[in-house]
Each structure stands twice: as C-alpha cells, then as structure tokens.
C-alpha cells in the first residue's frame, strides 16, 4: 500500500510502480482527486489499461457521487470507510477477479 498527500504525488507514485486499485480522496491540497483522476484517465487513453479508481470523501453532499462518476471514477465511498463497504465494492471485485487483490 502506498499513501500520498495530494494528486501530484499520486501521479508520481503511478510513474514509479504498478497498482491494482486507487482509493482517491476527492479534496486534496495542490491537486484534487478528481483532477488527478482526469490525468490518470488521459494517460490511459489508447493503452487498453484501466486502473480502478474509487473516490472517497468525508464531506458527502448530495450530488457528490454523480460528480465523481462523471469524472470517470469507478466508484464512490464516504469516510469513515467501513471494511465491509470496501470489501463489497465492485471495482475491488474486478481487481480480485484478475488475481490482483486478496
């Protein structure tokens, strides 16, 4: 597991390693999560690669989930994260099916 403090660091981490799933905090300093998601999706174009990204936020408001999905995240969860919610999340199931997550 790798943790970062902002979207720029998330993009840099992707340059250095491979990941099976990203839990992307929506509000982050310097570069927000949805901006980082857009950069990741842009990099994926034409590669056949799709990295599952689940947006997370503690400040859940009406319309947030729709906004995150429109920004091309694969899912949305609110904090605090409950282990069963994360375990049952569809993008995680896709990664598990590929043998990438236990």
Coordinates of N, CA, C and O in Angstrom, one line a residue:
X1 N 0.8 -1.2 0.0 CA 0.0 0.0 0.0 C 0.9 1.2 0.0 O 1.9 1.3 0.7
X2 N 0.5 2.2 -0.8 CA 1.2 3.5 -0.9 C 0.2 4.6 -0.5 O -0.9 4.6 -1.0
X3 N 0.7 5.5 0.3 CA -0.2 6.7 0.6 C 0.6 7.9 0.1 O 1.8 8.0 0.2
X4 N -0.2 8.9 -0.3 CA 0.3 10.2 -0.8 C -0.6 11.3 -0.2 O -1.7 11.0 0.3
X5 N -0.1 12.5 -0.3 CA -0.8 13.6 0.3 C -1.6 14.5 -0.7 O -2.4 15.3 -0.3
X6 N -1.3 14.3 -2.0 CA -2.0 15.1 -3.0 C -2.0 14.5 -4.3 O -1.3 13.5 -4.5
X7 N -2.7 15.0 -5.3 CA -2.8 14.5 -6.6 C -1.5 14.4 -7.3 O -1.3 13.4 -8.1
X8 N -0.7 15.4 -7.2 CA 0.7 15.4 -7.8 C 1.5 14.1 -7.4 O 2.1 13.5 -8.2
X9 N 1.4 13.9 -6.1 CA 2.1 12.7 -5.5 C 1.5 11.4 -6.0 O 2.2 10.4 -6.2
X10 N 0.2 11.4 -6.2 CA -0.5 10.2 -6.7 C 0.1 9.9 -8.1 O 0.4 8.8 -8.5
X11 N 0.1 10.9 -9.0 CA 0.6 10.7 -10.3 C 2.1 10.3 -10.3 O 2.5 9.4 -11.1
X12 N 2.9 10.9 -9.4 CA 4.3 10.5 -9.3 C 4.4 9.0 -8.9 O 5.3 8.3 -9.4
X13 N 3.6 8.6 -8.0 CA 3.6 7.2 -7.5 C 3.3 6.2 -8.6 O 3.9 5.2 -8.7
X14 N 2.3 6.6 -9.5 CA 2.0 5.8 -10.6 C 3.1 5.7 -11.6 O 3.2 4.7 -12.3
X15 N 4.0 6.7 -11.7 CA 5.2 6.6 -12.6 C 6.2 5.6 -12.0 O 6.9 5.0 -12.8
X16 N 6.2 5.4 -10.7 CA 7.2 4.5 -10.1 C 6.8 3.1 -9.9 O 7.6 2.2 -9.7
X17 N 5.5 2.8 -9.9 CA 5.1 1.5 -9.5 C 3.7 1.2 -10.2 O 3.2 2.0 -10.9
X18 N 3.3 -0.1 -10.0 CA 2.0 -0.5 -10.5 C 1.1 -0.7 -9.4 O 1.5 -1.1 -8.3
X19 N -0.2 -0.5 -9.7 CA -1.2 -0.5 -8.6 C -2.4 -1.3 -9.2 O -2.7 -1.2 -10.4
X20 N -3.2 -1.9 -8.3 CA -4.4 -2.6 -8.7 C -5.6 -1.8 -8.5 O -6.7 -2.1 -9.1
X21 N -5.5 -0.8 -7.6 CA -6.7 0.0 -7.2 C -6.2 1.2 -6.6 O -5.2 1.3 -5.9
X22 N -6.9 2.3 -6.9 CA -6.6 3.6 -6.2 C -7.9 4.0 -5.4 O -9.0 4.1 -5.9
X23 N -7.6 4.3 -4.1 CA -8.6 5.0 -3.3 C -8.2 6.4 -3.3 O -7.2 6.8 -2.7
X24 N -9.0 7.2 -4.0 CA -8.6 8.6 -4.3 C -9.5 9.6 -3.5 O -10.7 9.6 -3.6
X25 N -8.8 10.3 -2.5 CA -9.5 11.3 -1.8 C -9.9 12.4 -2.7 O -9.1 12.8 -3.5
X26 N -11.1 12.9 -2.6 CA -11.6 13.9 -3.5 C -11.0 15.3 -3.1 O -10.3 15.9 -4.0
X27 N -11.1 15.7 -1.9 CA -10.5 17.0 -1.6 C -9.0 16.8 -1.1 O -8.8 16.1 -0.2
X28 N -8.1 17.3 -1.9 CA -6.7 17.2 -1.5 C -6.0 18.5 -1.9 O -6.4 19.2 -2.8
X29 N -4.9 18.9 -1.2 CA -4.2 20.1 -1.5 C -3.5 20.0 -2.8 O -3.2 18.9 -3.3
X30 N -3.1 21.1 -3.4 CA -2.3 21.2 -4.6 C -3.0 20.7 -5.8 O -3.1 21.4 -6.8
X31 N -3.4 19.4 -5.8 CA -4.2 18.9 -7.0 C -5.3 17.9 -6.4 O -4.9 17.0 -5.7
X32 N -6.5 18.3 -6.6 CA -7.6 17.5 -6.1 C -7.7 16.1 -6.7 O -7.2 15.9 -7.8
X33 N -8.4 15.2 -6.0 CA -8.6 13.9 -6.5 C -9.2 13.7 -7.9 O -8.8 12.9 -8.7
X34 N -10.2 14.5 -8.2 CA -10.9 14.4 -9.5 C -10.0 14.9 -10.6 O -10.0 14.4 -11.7
X35 N -9.2 15.9 -10.3 CA -8.2 16.4 -11.2 C -7.1 15.3 -11.5 O -6.7 15.1 -12.7
X36 N -6.7 14.7 -10.5 CA -5.7 13.6 -10.6 C -6.3 12.4 -11.4 O -5.7 11.8 -12.3
X37 N -7.6 12.2 -11.1 CA -8.3 11.1 -11.9 C -8.3 11.4 -13.4 O -8.1 10.6 -14.2
X38 N -8.6 12.7 -13.7 CA -8.7 13.1 -15.1 C -7.3 12.9 -15.8 O -7.2 12.4 -16.9
X39 N -6.2 13.2 -15.0 CA -4.9 13.0 -15.6 C -4.6 11.5 -15.8 O -4.0 11.1 -16.8
X40 N -5.0 10.7 -14.8 CA -4.8 9.2 -15.0 C -5.6 8.7 -16.2 O -5.0 8.0 -17.0
X41 N -6.8 9.1 -16.3 CA -7.6 8.6 -17.4 C -7.0 9.1 -18.8 O -7.1 8.4 -19.8
X42 N -6.5 10.3 -18.8 CA -5.9 10.8 -20.0 C -4.7 10.0 -20.4 O -4.5 9.6 -21.6
X43 N -3.9 9.6 -19.4 CA -2.7 8.8 -19.6 C -3.1 7.4 -20.1 O -2.3 6.7 -20.9
X44 N -4.3 6.9 -19.7 CA -4.7 5.5 -20.1 C -5.2 5.5 -21.5 O -5.2 4.4 -22.1
X45 N -5.6 6.6 -22.1 CA -6.2 6.6 -23.4 C -5.3 5.9 -24.4 O -4.1 6.2 -24.5
X46 N -5.9 4.9 -25.2 CA -5.1 4.2 -26.2 C -4.2 3.1 -25.7 O -3.5 2.5 -26.5
X47 N -4.2 2.9 -24.4 CA -3.3 1.8 -23.9 C -4.0 0.5 -23.6 O -3.3 -0.5 -23.4
X48 N -5.3 0.5 -23.5 CA -6.0 -0.7 -23.1 C -6.0 -0.9 -21.6 O -6.5 -1.9 -21.1
X49 N -5.4 0.0 -20.9 CA -5.3 -0.2 -19.4 C -6.4 0.7 -18.8 O -6.7 1.8 -19.2
X50 N -7.0 0.1 -17.7 CA -8.0 0.8 -16.9 C -7.7 0.5 -15.5 O -8.0 -0.6 -15.0
X51 N -7.2 1.5 -14.7 CA -6.9 1.3 -13.3 C -8.2 1.7 -12.5 O -8.6 2.8 -12.6
X52 N -8.8 0.8 -11.7 CA -9.9 1.1 -10.9 C -9.6 2.2 -9.9 O -8.6 2.2 -9.2
X53 N -10.5 3.3 -9.9 CA -10.3 4.4 -9.0 C -11.6 4.5 -8.3 O -12.7 4.7 -8.9
X54 N -11.5 4.5 -6.9 CA -12.7 4.7 -6.1 C -12.5 6.0 -5.4 O -11.5 6.2 -4.7
X55 N -13.4 7.0 -5.6 CA -13.4 8.3 -5.0 C -13.8 8.2 -3.5 O -14.8 7.4 -3.2
X56 N -13.2 8.9 -2.6 CA -13.6 8.9 -1.2 C -13.7 10.4 -0.7 O -12.9 11.2 -1.2
X57 N -14.7 10.6 0.1 CA -14.8 11.9 0.8 C -15.5 11.8 2.1 O -16.3 10.9 2.3
X58 N -15.1 12.7 3.0 CA -15.7 12.7 4.3 C -16.9 13.8 4.3 O -17.7 13.7 5.2
X59 N -16.8 14.7 3.4 CA -17.8 15.7 3.3 C -18.9 15.4 2.3 O -19.0 16.2 1.3
X60 N -19.5 14.3 2.4 CA -20.5 13.8 1.5 C -21.7 14.8 1.4 O -22.3 15.1 2.4
X61 N -22.0 15.2 0.2 CA -23.1 16.1 -0.1 C -23.9 15.5 -1.3 O -23.4 14.7 -2.1
X62 N -25.2 15.9 -1.3 CA -26.0 15.4 -2.4 C -25.3 15.8 -3.8 O -24.9 16.9 -4.0
X63 N -25.3 14.8 -4.7 CA -24.7 15.0 -6.0 C -23.2 14.7 -6.1 O -22.6 14.6 -7.2
X64 N -22.5 14.4 -4.9 CA -21.1 14.1 -5.0 C -20.8 12.8 -5.7 O -19.9 12.8 -6.5
X65 N -21.6 11.8 -5.5 CA -21.4 10.5 -6.1 C -21.5 10.7 -7.6 O -20.7 10.2 -8.4
X66 N -22.5 11.4 -8.1 CA -22.7 11.6 -9.5 C -21.6 12.4 -10.1 O -21.1 12.1 -11.2
X67 N -21.1 13.4 -9.4 CA -20.0 14.2 -9.8 C -18.7 13.3 -10.0 O -18.0 13.4 -11.0
X68 N -18.5 12.4 -9.0 CA -17.3 11.6 -9.1 C -17.4 10.6 -10.2 O -16.4 10.4 -11.0
X69 N -18.6 10.0 -10.4 CA -18.7 9.0 -11.5 C -18.6 9.8 -12.9 O -18.1 9.2 -13.8
X70 N -19.1 11.0 -13.0 CA -19.0 11.8 -14.2 C -17.5 12.1 -14.5 O -17.1 12.2 -15.6
X71 N -16.7 12.2 -13.4 CA -15.3 12.4 -13.6 C -14.5 11.1 -13.9 O -13.3 11.1 -13.9
X72 N -15.2 10.1 -14.1 CA -14.7 8.8 -14.6 C -14.0 8.0 -13.5 O -13.1 7.2 -13.7
X73 N -14.5 8.2 -12.2 CA -14.1 7.2 -11.2 C -14.9 6.0 -11.4 O -16.0 6.0 -12.0
X74 N -14.5 4.9 -10.8 CA -15.3 3.6 -10.9 C -16.2 3.4 -9.8 O -17.0 2.5 -9.8
X75 N -16.1 4.2 -8.7 CA -17.0 4.1 -7.6 C -16.8 5.2 -6.6 O -16.0 6.1 -6.9
X76 N -17.6 5.2 -5.6 CA -17.6 6.3 -4.6 C -17.9 5.7 -3.3 O -18.9 5.0 -3.1
X77 N -17.1 6.1 -2.2 CA -17.5 5.7 -0.9 C -17.2 6.9 0.0 O -16.5 7.8 -0.3
X78 N -17.9 6.9 1.2 CA -17.8 8.0 2.1 C -16.9 7.6 3.3 O -16.9 6.4 3.6
X79 N -16.3 8.5 3.9 CA -15.5 8.2 5.1 C -16.3 8.6 6.3 O -17.1 9.5 6.2
X80 N -16.2 7.9 7.4 CA -15.2 6.8 7.6 C -15.5 5.6 6.8 O -16.7 5.3 6.6
X81 N -14.5 4.9 6.3 CA -14.7 3.7 5.5 C -15.0 2.5 6.4 O -14.3 2.3 7.3
X82 N -16.1 1.8 6.1 CA -16.4 0.6 6.8 C -15.8 -0.5 6.0 O -15.9 -0.6 4.8
X83 N -15.1 -1.5 6.6 CA -14.4 -2.5 5.9 C -15.3 -3.3 5.1 O -14.9 -3.7 3.9
X84 N -16.5 -3.6 5.5 CA -17.5 -4.4 4.7 C -17.9 -3.6 3.4 O -18.1 -4.2 2.4
X85 N -18.0 -2.3 3.5 CA -18.3 -1.5 2.3 C -17.2 -1.6 1.3 O -17.4 -1.7 0.1
X86 N -16.0 -1.5 1.8 CA -14.9 -1.5 0.9 C -14.7 -2.9 0.3 O -14.5 -3.1 -0.9
X87 N -14.9 -4.0 1.1 CA -14.8 -5.3 0.7 C -15.8 -5.7 -0.4 O -15.5 -6.4 -1.4
X88 N -17.0 -5.1 -0.3 CA -18.0 -5.4 -1.2 C -18.1 -4.5 -2.5 O -19.0 -4.6 -3.3
X89 N -17.2 -3.6 -2.6 CA -17.2 -2.6 -3.7 C -16.8 -3.3 -5.0 O -15.9 -4.0 -5.1
X90 N -17.6 -3.0 -6.0 CA -17.4 -3.6 -7.3 C -16.0 -3.4 -7.9 O -15.5 -4.4 -8.5
X91 N -15.4 -2.3 -7.9 CA -14.0 -2.2 -8.5 C -13.1 -3.1 -7.8 O -12.2 -3.7 -8.5
X92 N -13.2 -3.4 -6.5 CA -12.4 -4.3 -5.8 C -12.6 -5.7 -6.3 O -11.7 -6.5 -6.5
X93 N -13.9 -6.0 -6.6 CA -14.2 -7.4 -7.1 C -13.5 -7.6 -8.5 O -13.0 -8.7 -8.8
X94 N -13.5 -6.6 -9.3 CA -12.8 -6.7 -10.6 C -11.3 -6.9 -10.5 O -10.8 -7.8 -11.1
X95 N -10.7 -6.2 -9.5 CA -9.3 -6.4 -9.3 C -9.0 -7.8 -8.7 O -8.1 -8.5 -9.1
X96 N -9.9 -8.3 -7.8 CA -9.8 -9.6 -7.3 C -9.9 -10.7 -8.4 O -9.2 -11.7 -8.4
X97 N -10.8 -10.5 -9.3 CA -11.1 -11.5 -10.4 C -9.8 -11.6 -11.2 O -9.6 -12.7 -11.8
X98 N -9.0 -10.6 -11.3 CA -7.8 -10.7 -12.0 C -6.6 -11.2 -11.2 O -5.5 -11.2 -11.6
X99 N -6.9 -11.5 -9.9 CA -5.9 -12.0 -9.0 C -5.0 -11.0 -8.5 O -3.9 -11.3 -8.0
X100 N -5.4 -9.7 -8.5 CA -4.5 -8.7 -8.1 C -4.7 -8.2 -6.7 O -3.9 -7.5 -6.1
X101 N -5.9 -8.5 -6.1 CA -6.2 -8.1 -4.7 C -6.7 -9.3 -4.0 O -7.5 -10.0 -4.5
X102 N -6.3 -9.4 -2.7 CA -6.8 -10.5 -1.9 C -7.8 -10.1 -0.9 O -7.9 -9.0 -0.5

